[in-house]
Short mmCIF file of C-alpha atoms in Angstrom, two decimals:
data_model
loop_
_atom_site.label_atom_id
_atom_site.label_comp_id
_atom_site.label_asym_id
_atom_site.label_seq_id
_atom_site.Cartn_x
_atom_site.Cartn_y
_atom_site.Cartn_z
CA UNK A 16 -48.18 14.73 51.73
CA UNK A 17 -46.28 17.95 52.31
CA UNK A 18 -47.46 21.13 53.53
CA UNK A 19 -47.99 22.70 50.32
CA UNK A 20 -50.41 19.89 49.40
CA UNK A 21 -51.96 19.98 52.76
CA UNK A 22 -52.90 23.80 52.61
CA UNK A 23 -54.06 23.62 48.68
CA UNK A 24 -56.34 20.37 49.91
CA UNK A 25 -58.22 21.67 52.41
CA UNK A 26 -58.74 24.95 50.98
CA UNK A 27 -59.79 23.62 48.15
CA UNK A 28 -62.14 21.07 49.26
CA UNK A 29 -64.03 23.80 51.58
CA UNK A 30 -63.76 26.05 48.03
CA UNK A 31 -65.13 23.17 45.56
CA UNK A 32 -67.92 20.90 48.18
CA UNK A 33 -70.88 22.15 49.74
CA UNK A 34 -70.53 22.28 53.74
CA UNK A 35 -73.06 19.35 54.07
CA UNK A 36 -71.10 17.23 52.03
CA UNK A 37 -70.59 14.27 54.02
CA UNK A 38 -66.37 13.62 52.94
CA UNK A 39 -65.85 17.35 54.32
CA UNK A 40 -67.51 16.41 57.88
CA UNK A 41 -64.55 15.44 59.31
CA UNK A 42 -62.75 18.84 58.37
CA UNK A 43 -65.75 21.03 59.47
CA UNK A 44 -65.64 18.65 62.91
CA UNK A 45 -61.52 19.44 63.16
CA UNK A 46 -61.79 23.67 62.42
CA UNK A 47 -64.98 23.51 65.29
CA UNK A 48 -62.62 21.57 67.85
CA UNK A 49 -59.86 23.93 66.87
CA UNK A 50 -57.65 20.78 65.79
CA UNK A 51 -56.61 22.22 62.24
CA UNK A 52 -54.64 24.58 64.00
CA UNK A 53 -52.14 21.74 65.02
CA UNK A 54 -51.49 20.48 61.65
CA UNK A 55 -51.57 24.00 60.09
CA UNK A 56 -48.36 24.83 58.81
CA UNK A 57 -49.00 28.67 58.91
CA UNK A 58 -48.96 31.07 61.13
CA UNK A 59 -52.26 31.98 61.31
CA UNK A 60 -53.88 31.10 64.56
CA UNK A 61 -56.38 34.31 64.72
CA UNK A 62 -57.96 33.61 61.26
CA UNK A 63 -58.10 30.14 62.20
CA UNK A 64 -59.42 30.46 65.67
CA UNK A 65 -62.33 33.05 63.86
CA UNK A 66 -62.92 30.44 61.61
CA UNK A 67 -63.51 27.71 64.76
CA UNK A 68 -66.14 30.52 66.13
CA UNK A 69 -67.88 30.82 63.09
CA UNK A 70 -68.08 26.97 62.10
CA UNK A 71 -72.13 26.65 62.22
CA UNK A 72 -72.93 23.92 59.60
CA UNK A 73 -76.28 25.23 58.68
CA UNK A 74 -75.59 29.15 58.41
CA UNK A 75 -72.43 27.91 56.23
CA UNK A 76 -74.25 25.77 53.95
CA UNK A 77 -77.05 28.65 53.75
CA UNK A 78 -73.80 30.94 52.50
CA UNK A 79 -72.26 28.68 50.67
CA UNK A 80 -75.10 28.37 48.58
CA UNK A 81 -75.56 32.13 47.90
CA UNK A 82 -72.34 32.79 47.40
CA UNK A 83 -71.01 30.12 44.74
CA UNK A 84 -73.88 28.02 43.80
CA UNK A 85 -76.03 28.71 40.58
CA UNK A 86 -76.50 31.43 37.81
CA UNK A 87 -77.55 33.86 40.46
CA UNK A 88 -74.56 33.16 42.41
CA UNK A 89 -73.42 36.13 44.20
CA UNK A 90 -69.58 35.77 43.45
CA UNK A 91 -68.69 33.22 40.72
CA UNK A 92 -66.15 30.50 41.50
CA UNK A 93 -65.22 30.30 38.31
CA UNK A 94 -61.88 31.68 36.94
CA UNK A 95 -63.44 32.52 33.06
CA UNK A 96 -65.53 34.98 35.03
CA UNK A 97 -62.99 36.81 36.17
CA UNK A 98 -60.15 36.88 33.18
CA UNK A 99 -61.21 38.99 29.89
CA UNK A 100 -61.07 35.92 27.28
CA UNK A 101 -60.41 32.98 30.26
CA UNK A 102 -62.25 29.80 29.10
CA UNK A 103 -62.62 26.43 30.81
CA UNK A 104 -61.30 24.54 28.40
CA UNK A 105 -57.70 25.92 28.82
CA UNK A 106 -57.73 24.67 31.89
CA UNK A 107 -58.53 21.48 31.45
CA UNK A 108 -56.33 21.07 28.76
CA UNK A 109 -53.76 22.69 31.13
CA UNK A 110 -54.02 19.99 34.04
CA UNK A 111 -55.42 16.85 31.34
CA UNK A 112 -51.62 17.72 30.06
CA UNK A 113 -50.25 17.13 33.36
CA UNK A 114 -52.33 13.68 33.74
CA UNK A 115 -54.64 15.05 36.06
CA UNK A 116 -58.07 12.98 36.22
CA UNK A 117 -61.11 15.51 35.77
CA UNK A 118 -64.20 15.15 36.18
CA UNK A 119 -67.53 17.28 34.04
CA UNK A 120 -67.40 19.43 36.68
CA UNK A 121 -65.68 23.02 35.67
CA UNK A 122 -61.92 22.67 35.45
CA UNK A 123 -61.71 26.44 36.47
CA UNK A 124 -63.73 26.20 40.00
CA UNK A 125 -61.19 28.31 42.17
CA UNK A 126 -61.21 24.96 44.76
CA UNK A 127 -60.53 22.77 41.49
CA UNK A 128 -57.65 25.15 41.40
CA UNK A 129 -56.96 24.82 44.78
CA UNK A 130 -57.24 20.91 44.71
CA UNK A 131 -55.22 20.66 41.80
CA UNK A 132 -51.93 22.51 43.01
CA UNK A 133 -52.04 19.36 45.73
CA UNK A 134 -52.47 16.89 43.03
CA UNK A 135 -50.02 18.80 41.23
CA UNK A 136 -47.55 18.79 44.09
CA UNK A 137 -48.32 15.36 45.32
CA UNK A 138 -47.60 13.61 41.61
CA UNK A 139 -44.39 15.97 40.95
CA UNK A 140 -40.94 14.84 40.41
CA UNK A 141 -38.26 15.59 42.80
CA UNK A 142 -37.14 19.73 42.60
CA UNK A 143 -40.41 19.76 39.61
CA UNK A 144 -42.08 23.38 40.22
CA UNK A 145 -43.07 24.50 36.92
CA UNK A 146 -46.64 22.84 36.59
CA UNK A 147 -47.23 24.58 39.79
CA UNK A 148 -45.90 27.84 39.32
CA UNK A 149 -47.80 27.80 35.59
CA UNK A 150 -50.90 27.10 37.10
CA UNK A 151 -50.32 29.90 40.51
CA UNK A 152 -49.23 32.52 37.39
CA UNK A 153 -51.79 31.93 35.02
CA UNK A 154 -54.58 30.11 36.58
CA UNK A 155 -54.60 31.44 39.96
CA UNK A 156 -53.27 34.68 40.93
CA UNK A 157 -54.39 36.78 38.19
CA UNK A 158 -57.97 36.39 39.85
CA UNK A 159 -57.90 35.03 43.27
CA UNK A 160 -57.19 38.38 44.79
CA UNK A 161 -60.74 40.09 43.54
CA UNK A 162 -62.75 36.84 43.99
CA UNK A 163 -61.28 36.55 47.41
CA UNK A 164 -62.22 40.41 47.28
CA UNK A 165 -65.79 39.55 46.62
CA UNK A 166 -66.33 36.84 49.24
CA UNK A 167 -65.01 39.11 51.97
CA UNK A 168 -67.73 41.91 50.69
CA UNK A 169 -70.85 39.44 49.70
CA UNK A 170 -70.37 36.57 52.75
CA UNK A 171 -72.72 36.91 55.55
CA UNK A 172 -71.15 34.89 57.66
CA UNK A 173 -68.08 35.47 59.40
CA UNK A 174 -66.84 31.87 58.30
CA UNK A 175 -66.43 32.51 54.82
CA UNK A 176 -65.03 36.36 55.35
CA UNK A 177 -62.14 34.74 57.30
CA UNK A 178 -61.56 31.58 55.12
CA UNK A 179 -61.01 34.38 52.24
CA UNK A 180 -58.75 36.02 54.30
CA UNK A 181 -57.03 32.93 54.90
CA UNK A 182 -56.85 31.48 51.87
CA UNK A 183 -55.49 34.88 50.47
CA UNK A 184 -52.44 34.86 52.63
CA UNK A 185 -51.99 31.12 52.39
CA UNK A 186 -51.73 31.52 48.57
CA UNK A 187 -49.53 33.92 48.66
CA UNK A 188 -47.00 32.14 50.86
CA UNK A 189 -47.63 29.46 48.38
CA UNK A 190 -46.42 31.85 45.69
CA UNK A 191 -43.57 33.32 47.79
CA UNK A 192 -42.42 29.50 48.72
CA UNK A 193 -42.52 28.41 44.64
CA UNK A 194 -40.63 31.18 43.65
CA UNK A 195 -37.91 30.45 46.08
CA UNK A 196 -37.74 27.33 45.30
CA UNK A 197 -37.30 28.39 41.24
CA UNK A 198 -34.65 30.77 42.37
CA UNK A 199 -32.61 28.30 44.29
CA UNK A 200 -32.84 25.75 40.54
CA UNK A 201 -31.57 28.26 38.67
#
């Protein structure tokens, strides 16, 4: 697994499972010992080291919840929320193309998204970029930058203020990195 896939994975996951969900506990037990740091391949010590500080399981789940679960969610996870005329089912027509195993769960969840640029990356041929720069372009970064927005205004807990933060600039060296890489095919 490369870096890319590393970043998209674990942002997703925190994105797309509720912080009591017992796969994420060792993830929530590496950002409170500060050990995701080591293996994190940007520089971004201070958001990470606010995210350590911040890692309380039960004020996170109480967030979590009020943030991205339910109809009275107060910022929607979803990407057909967001884009005039998105719908789900593009999506998951988008990745089912692509081979991608999906579940009922929405397609269009922003750490489905996330998880799926991994899976994306990780099932890729060798110098393959354009499943992952079609679904950064049209799936992801129309969006991201106003839900990301939202969670920095509607959080209130520092946790998931920062991990906005973070995931903004981490998605955007993402982008940067793809679009070198599609300059240097050509």
């Amino acid at each position: 697994m490369n870096e890319f896939s590393i970043l998209c994975r674990v942002l997703g996951s925190l994105f797309y499972r509720q912080p009591q969900d017992p796969l994420l506990v060792p993830l929530y037990t590496m950002i409170r010992e500060g050990k995701l740091a080591e293996s994190w391949p940007l520089e971004q010590d201070a958001l990470l080291e606010r995210l350590q500080k911040s890692c309380d399981a039960q004020t996170l789940a109480a967030d979590y919840n009020a943030l991205f679960v339910g109809d009275e969610c107060r910022v929607s996870p979803l990407r057909s929320a967001w884009v005039e005329g998105a719908s789900e089912a593009e999506v998951r027509e988008f990745l089912s193309s692509r081979g991608m195993p999906l579940s009922a769960a929405p397609a269009d969840h922003i750490g489905m998204l996330l998880l799926a640029a991994s899976w994306l990356e990780d099932h890729s041929a060798e110098d393959e970029s354009e499943a992952l720069e079609t679904l950064f372009a049209e799936y992801l970064l129309p969006w991201c930058g106003t839900f990301f927005g939202k969670v920095e205004a509607h959080a209130t807990t520092p946790f998931w203020r920062t991990l906005a933060e973070l995931s903004r600039d981490a998605i955007a060296a993402m982008w940067e990195e793809l679009q070198e890489e599609s300059e240097n095919e050509e």
